[in-house]
PDB file of C-alpha atoms in Angstrom:
ATOM      1  CA  UNK K   1     -19.977   4.791  75.917  1.00  0.00           C
ATOM      2  CA  UNK K   2     -17.217   2.578  74.561  1.00  0.00           C
ATOM      3  CA  UNK K   3     -16.062   2.451  70.929  1.00  0.00           C
ATOM      4  CA  UNK K   4     -18.138  -0.631  70.125  1.00  0.00           C
ATOM      5  CA  UNK K   5     -21.362   0.906  71.458  1.00  0.00           C
ATOM      6  CA  UNK K   6     -20.641   4.128  69.583  1.00  0.00           C
ATOM      7  CA  UNK K   7     -19.984   2.216  66.352  1.00  0.00           C
ATOM      8  CA  UNK K   8     -23.266   0.311  66.695  1.00  0.00           C
ATOM      9  CA  UNK K   9     -25.127   3.573  67.324  1.00  0.00           C
ATOM     10  CA  UNK K  10     -23.553   5.226  64.272  1.00  0.00           C
ATOM     11  CA  UNK K  11     -24.315   2.212  62.056  1.00  0.00           C
ATOM     12  CA  UNK K  12     -27.914   2.199  63.251  1.00  0.00           C
ATOM     13  CA  UNK K  13     -28.424   5.880  62.463  1.00  0.00           C
ATOM     14  CA  UNK K  14     -26.657   5.566  59.089  1.00  0.00           C
ATOM     15  CA  UNK K  15     -28.811   2.539  58.338  1.00  0.00           C
ATOM     16  CA  UNK K  16     -31.922   4.648  58.853  1.00  0.00           C
ATOM     17  CA  UNK K  17     -30.886   6.781  55.876  1.00  0.00           C
ATOM     18  CA  UNK K  18     -29.179   4.208  53.650  1.00  0.00           C
ATOM     19  CA  UNK K  19     -30.464   1.079  51.971  1.00  0.00           C
ATOM     20  CA  UNK K  20     -27.221  -0.722  52.833  1.00  0.00           C
ATOM     21  CA  UNK K  21     -27.668  -3.406  55.533  1.00  0.00           C
ATOM     22  CA  UNK K  22     -26.067  -2.488  58.869  1.00  0.00           C
ATOM     23  CA  UNK K  23     -23.726  -5.473  58.707  1.00  0.00           C
ATOM     24  CA  UNK K  24     -22.342  -4.179  55.410  1.00  0.00           C
ATOM     25  CA  UNK K  25     -21.345  -0.726  56.655  1.00  0.00           C
ATOM     26  CA  UNK K  26     -17.620  -0.890  57.442  1.00  0.00           C
ATOM     27  CA  UNK K  27     -15.822   1.941  59.183  1.00  0.00           C
ATOM     28  CA  UNK K  28     -14.290   3.201  55.947  1.00  0.00           C
ATOM     29  CA  UNK K  29     -17.646   3.388  54.122  1.00  0.00           C
ATOM     30  CA  UNK K  30     -17.884   6.616  52.170  1.00  0.00           C
ATOM     31  CA  UNK K  31     -21.217   8.218  52.995  1.00  0.00           C
ATOM     32  CA  UNK K  32     -21.770   9.412  49.443  1.00  0.00           C
ATOM     33  CA  UNK K  33     -20.136   6.784  47.222  1.00  0.00           C
ATOM     34  CA  UNK K  34     -20.754   3.623  49.259  1.00  0.00           C
ATOM     35  CA  UNK K  35     -23.962   4.431  51.131  1.00  0.00           C
ATOM     36  CA  UNK K  36     -25.539   6.622  48.412  1.00  0.00           C
ATOM     37  CA  UNK K  37     -26.380   9.399  50.863  1.00  0.00           C
ATOM     38  CA  UNK K  38     -26.838  13.011  49.814  1.00  0.00           C
ATOM     39  CA  UNK K  39     -26.143  16.269  51.626  1.00  0.00           C
ATOM     40  CA  UNK K  40     -29.671  16.446  53.071  1.00  0.00           C
ATOM     41  CA  UNK K  41     -29.208  12.922  54.480  1.00  0.00           C
ATOM     42  CA  UNK K  42     -25.999  14.064  56.182  1.00  0.00           C
ATOM     43  CA  UNK K  43     -27.814  17.018  57.753  1.00  0.00           C
ATOM     44  CA  UNK K  44     -30.547  14.678  59.008  1.00  0.00           C
ATOM     45  CA  UNK K  45     -27.918  12.262  60.339  1.00  0.00           C
ATOM     46  CA  UNK K  46     -26.229  15.121  62.203  1.00  0.00           C
ATOM     47  CA  UNK K  47     -29.576  16.086  63.739  1.00  0.00           C
ATOM     48  CA  UNK K  48     -30.071  12.469  64.825  1.00  0.00           C
ATOM     49  CA  UNK K  49     -26.657  12.504  66.530  1.00  0.00           C
ATOM     50  CA  UNK K  50     -27.442  15.833  68.181  1.00  0.00           C
ATOM     51  CA  UNK K  51     -30.663  14.435  69.594  1.00  0.00           C
ATOM     52  CA  UNK K  52     -29.128  11.103  70.612  1.00  0.00           C
ATOM     53  CA  UNK K  53     -26.105  12.581  72.392  1.00  0.00           C
ATOM     54  CA  UNK K  54     -27.393  16.011  73.448  1.00  0.00           C
ATOM     55  CA  UNK K  55     -24.698  17.855  71.490  1.00  0.00           C
ATOM     56  CA  UNK K  56     -24.629  20.558  68.845  1.00  0.00           C
ATOM     57  CA  UNK K  57     -22.883  19.934  65.542  1.00  0.00           C
ATOM     58  CA  UNK K  58     -22.139  23.183  63.697  1.00  0.00           C
ATOM     59  CA  UNK K  59     -23.000  23.185  59.992  1.00  0.00           C
ATOM     60  CA  UNK K  60     -19.345  23.896  59.187  1.00  0.00           C
ATOM     61  CA  UNK K  61     -18.376  20.564  60.771  1.00  0.00           C
ATOM     62  CA  UNK K  62     -20.582  18.533  58.432  1.00  0.00           C
ATOM     63  CA  UNK K  63     -17.894  18.621  55.727  1.00  0.00           C
ATOM     64  CA  UNK K  64     -15.792  16.457  58.070  1.00  0.00           C
ATOM     65  CA  UNK K  65     -18.336  13.635  57.729  1.00  0.00           C
ATOM     66  CA  UNK K  66     -17.030  11.616  54.767  1.00  0.00           C
ATOM     67  CA  UNK K  67     -16.825   8.126  56.295  1.00  0.00           C
ATOM     68  CA  UNK K  68     -18.308   6.285  59.227  1.00  0.00           C
ATOM     69  CA  UNK K  69     -14.857   6.436  60.841  1.00  0.00           C
ATOM     70  CA  UNK K  70     -14.793  10.219  60.476  1.00  0.00           C
ATOM     71  CA  UNK K  71     -18.114  10.426  62.284  1.00  0.00           C
ATOM     72  CA  UNK K  72     -16.945   8.096  65.060  1.00  0.00           C
ATOM     73  CA  UNK K  73     -13.771  10.113  65.672  1.00  0.00           C
ATOM     74  CA  UNK K  74     -15.729  13.373  65.626  1.00  0.00           C
ATOM     75  CA  UNK K  75     -18.316  12.086  68.098  1.00  0.00           C
ATOM     76  CA  UNK K  76     -15.676  10.637  70.411  1.00  0.00           C
ATOM     77  CA  UNK K  77     -14.397  14.173  70.947  1.00  0.00           C
ATOM     78  CA  UNK K  78     -17.863  15.689  71.367  1.00  0.00           C
ATOM     79  CA  UNK K  79     -19.508  13.285  73.807  1.00  0.00           C
TER      80      UNK K  79
END
């Protein structure tokens, strides 16, 4: 999966939990401030990534998810 496909996948999953349109989610979007997500949303997003990519994301790693870019970099190393 190339970077563009990964970015589209991340935006799609984030869009499922945020009311922000997919086209308005830049890479530096803060999950909490810009997308109005809460900690339960982040857990659900992590589960969605686990299911989509067949990986396990430890709970301790969820604190690394602050922006869409953080998630992309994390996933690039896991998949």
